[in-house]
């Protein structure tokens, strides 16, 4: 199949990346929707490396969450003049009372129990003051409906968050949310998804190729 024929069949291509590193990431501190932290030096370098690798892609639009760590990760695309929209539906899951807490044995045990509940299909379970997977699913569905309805946008860059990416990929690939841990992520790791008008398929899985300086 020629590239032109493939492009005619392909409705949209989504480049979905996680934000770069923050000091909270580095130090194992809980960081969800309720913490609006800045990238650290490593995180800015990760964002720059991603830009250097993918600046040649003719993106039609950039979407980020409302949190500045996503804005800072793709800052060079914004500076370049790429059309940009912030959507709260792309925000990280809110971790409620855990937000800003360091990793302790008690917190790790509580988190393990939370994830176990999700793995058993209890998707309404949430941390006190936080969000459940089902609540994130609803706002992500609204965000994706908005994105996919833009008929003039075919190649799209989305910068968001780790747990949110796991939940979004389950939604797009029509998987139960208890499969969320099948989608690993690191800071600025990339998933590329193709949409054919009906279904999504993964073209690139959790890539960090842009960090490999010798490639």
Tab-separated table of N, CA and C in Angstrom, residues 6 9 20 25 31 33-34 44 51-52 56 61 72-73 98 124 129 140 148 152 163 167 171 188 192 203 207 215:
chain	number	residue	atom	x	y	z
A	6	UNK	N	-2.521	4.966	2.129
A	6	UNK	CA	-2.659	4.806	3.578
A	6	UNK	C	-3.168	6.091	4.207
A	9	UNK	N	-6.843	6.543	3.825
A	9	UNK	CA	-7.645	5.696	4.702
A	9	UNK	C	-7.566	6.164	6.152
A	20	UNK	N	7.359	15.851	31.079
A	20	UNK	CA	8.714	15.627	31.563
A	20	UNK	C	8.796	15.545	33.079
A	25	UNK	N	8.271	13.987	40.870
A	25	UNK	CA	8.525	12.684	40.246
A	25	UNK	C	9.840	12.104	40.763
A	31	UNK	N	1.822	13.191	42.965
A	31	UNK	CA	1.557	14.378	42.147
A	31	UNK	C	0.436	14.042	41.174
A	33	UNK	N	-3.717	15.670	39.899
A	33	UNK	CA	-4.371	16.864	39.377
A	33	UNK	C	-4.283	18.036	40.357
A	34	UNK	N	-4.088	17.720	41.628
A	34	UNK	CA	-4.106	18.758	42.651
A	34	UNK	C	-2.778	19.437	42.900
A	44	UNK	N	12.942	19.528	31.543
A	44	UNK	CA	13.052	20.472	30.424
A	44	UNK	C	13.916	19.888	29.309
A	51	UNK	N	11.206	17.528	21.260
A	51	UNK	CA	11.019	18.515	20.195
A	51	UNK	C	12.016	18.289	19.068
A	52	UNK	N	13.272	18.077	19.416
A	52	UNK	CA	14.298	17.885	18.392
A	52	UNK	C	13.972	16.674	17.515
A	56	UNK	N	9.784	17.876	13.033
A	56	UNK	CA	9.518	17.788	11.592
A	56	UNK	C	8.100	17.301	11.290
A	61	UNK	N	-2.460	20.321	15.449
A	61	UNK	CA	-2.919	20.914	16.714
A	61	UNK	C	-2.195	20.250	17.871
A	72	UNK	N	5.005	23.113	29.789
A	72	UNK	CA	6.454	23.297	29.749
A	72	UNK	C	7.135	22.201	28.932
A	73	UNK	N	6.571	20.999	28.926
A	73	UNK	CA	7.162	19.896	28.168
A	73	UNK	C	7.146	20.178	26.669
A	98	UNK	N	-3.748	12.226	49.181
A	98	UNK	CA	-2.371	11.788	48.941
A	98	UNK	C	-1.516	12.852	48.260
A	124	UNK	N	-15.204	2.744	40.815
A	124	UNK	CA	-15.718	3.927	41.514
A	124	UNK	C	-14.939	4.208	42.802
A	129	UNK	N	-11.218	12.698	48.704
A	129	UNK	CA	-10.951	13.975	48.052
A	129	UNK	C	-10.422	13.843	46.637
A	140	UNK	N	-12.395	12.351	30.283
A	140	UNK	CA	-11.565	12.042	29.121
A	140	UNK	C	-12.424	11.800	27.878
A	148	UNK	N	-11.704	14.752	18.503
A	148	UNK	CA	-11.957	13.948	17.307
A	148	UNK	C	-13.011	14.568	16.393
A	152	UNK	N	-10.583	19.276	10.602
A	152	UNK	CA	-9.393	19.775	9.911
A	152	UNK	C	-8.105	19.403	10.645
A	163	UNK	N	-0.950	8.253	34.833
A	163	UNK	CA	-2.150	7.458	35.118
A	163	UNK	C	-3.262	7.809	34.141
A	167	UNK	N	-5.462	5.261	31.574
A	167	UNK	CA	-6.922	5.215	31.498
A	167	UNK	C	-7.412	5.565	30.101
A	171	UNK	N	-9.642	3.346	27.281
A	171	UNK	CA	-10.867	3.850	26.658
A	171	UNK	C	-10.788	3.777	25.133
A	188	UNK	N	8.012	11.709	29.337
A	188	UNK	CA	8.018	12.004	27.893
A	188	UNK	C	7.971	10.763	27.012
A	192	UNK	N	1.925	6.331	19.878
A	192	UNK	CA	1.308	6.833	18.653
A	192	UNK	C	0.145	5.908	18.304
A	203	UNK	N	0.449	2.283	17.045
A	203	UNK	CA	1.543	2.210	16.061
A	203	UNK	C	2.897	2.192	16.772
A	207	UNK	N	7.467	4.692	23.604
A	207	UNK	CA	8.800	4.918	23.045
A	207	UNK	C	9.539	6.057	23.735
A	215	UNK	N	21.049	7.888	18.148
A	215	UNK	CA	20.210	7.384	17.055
A	215	UNK	C	20.255	8.292	15.857
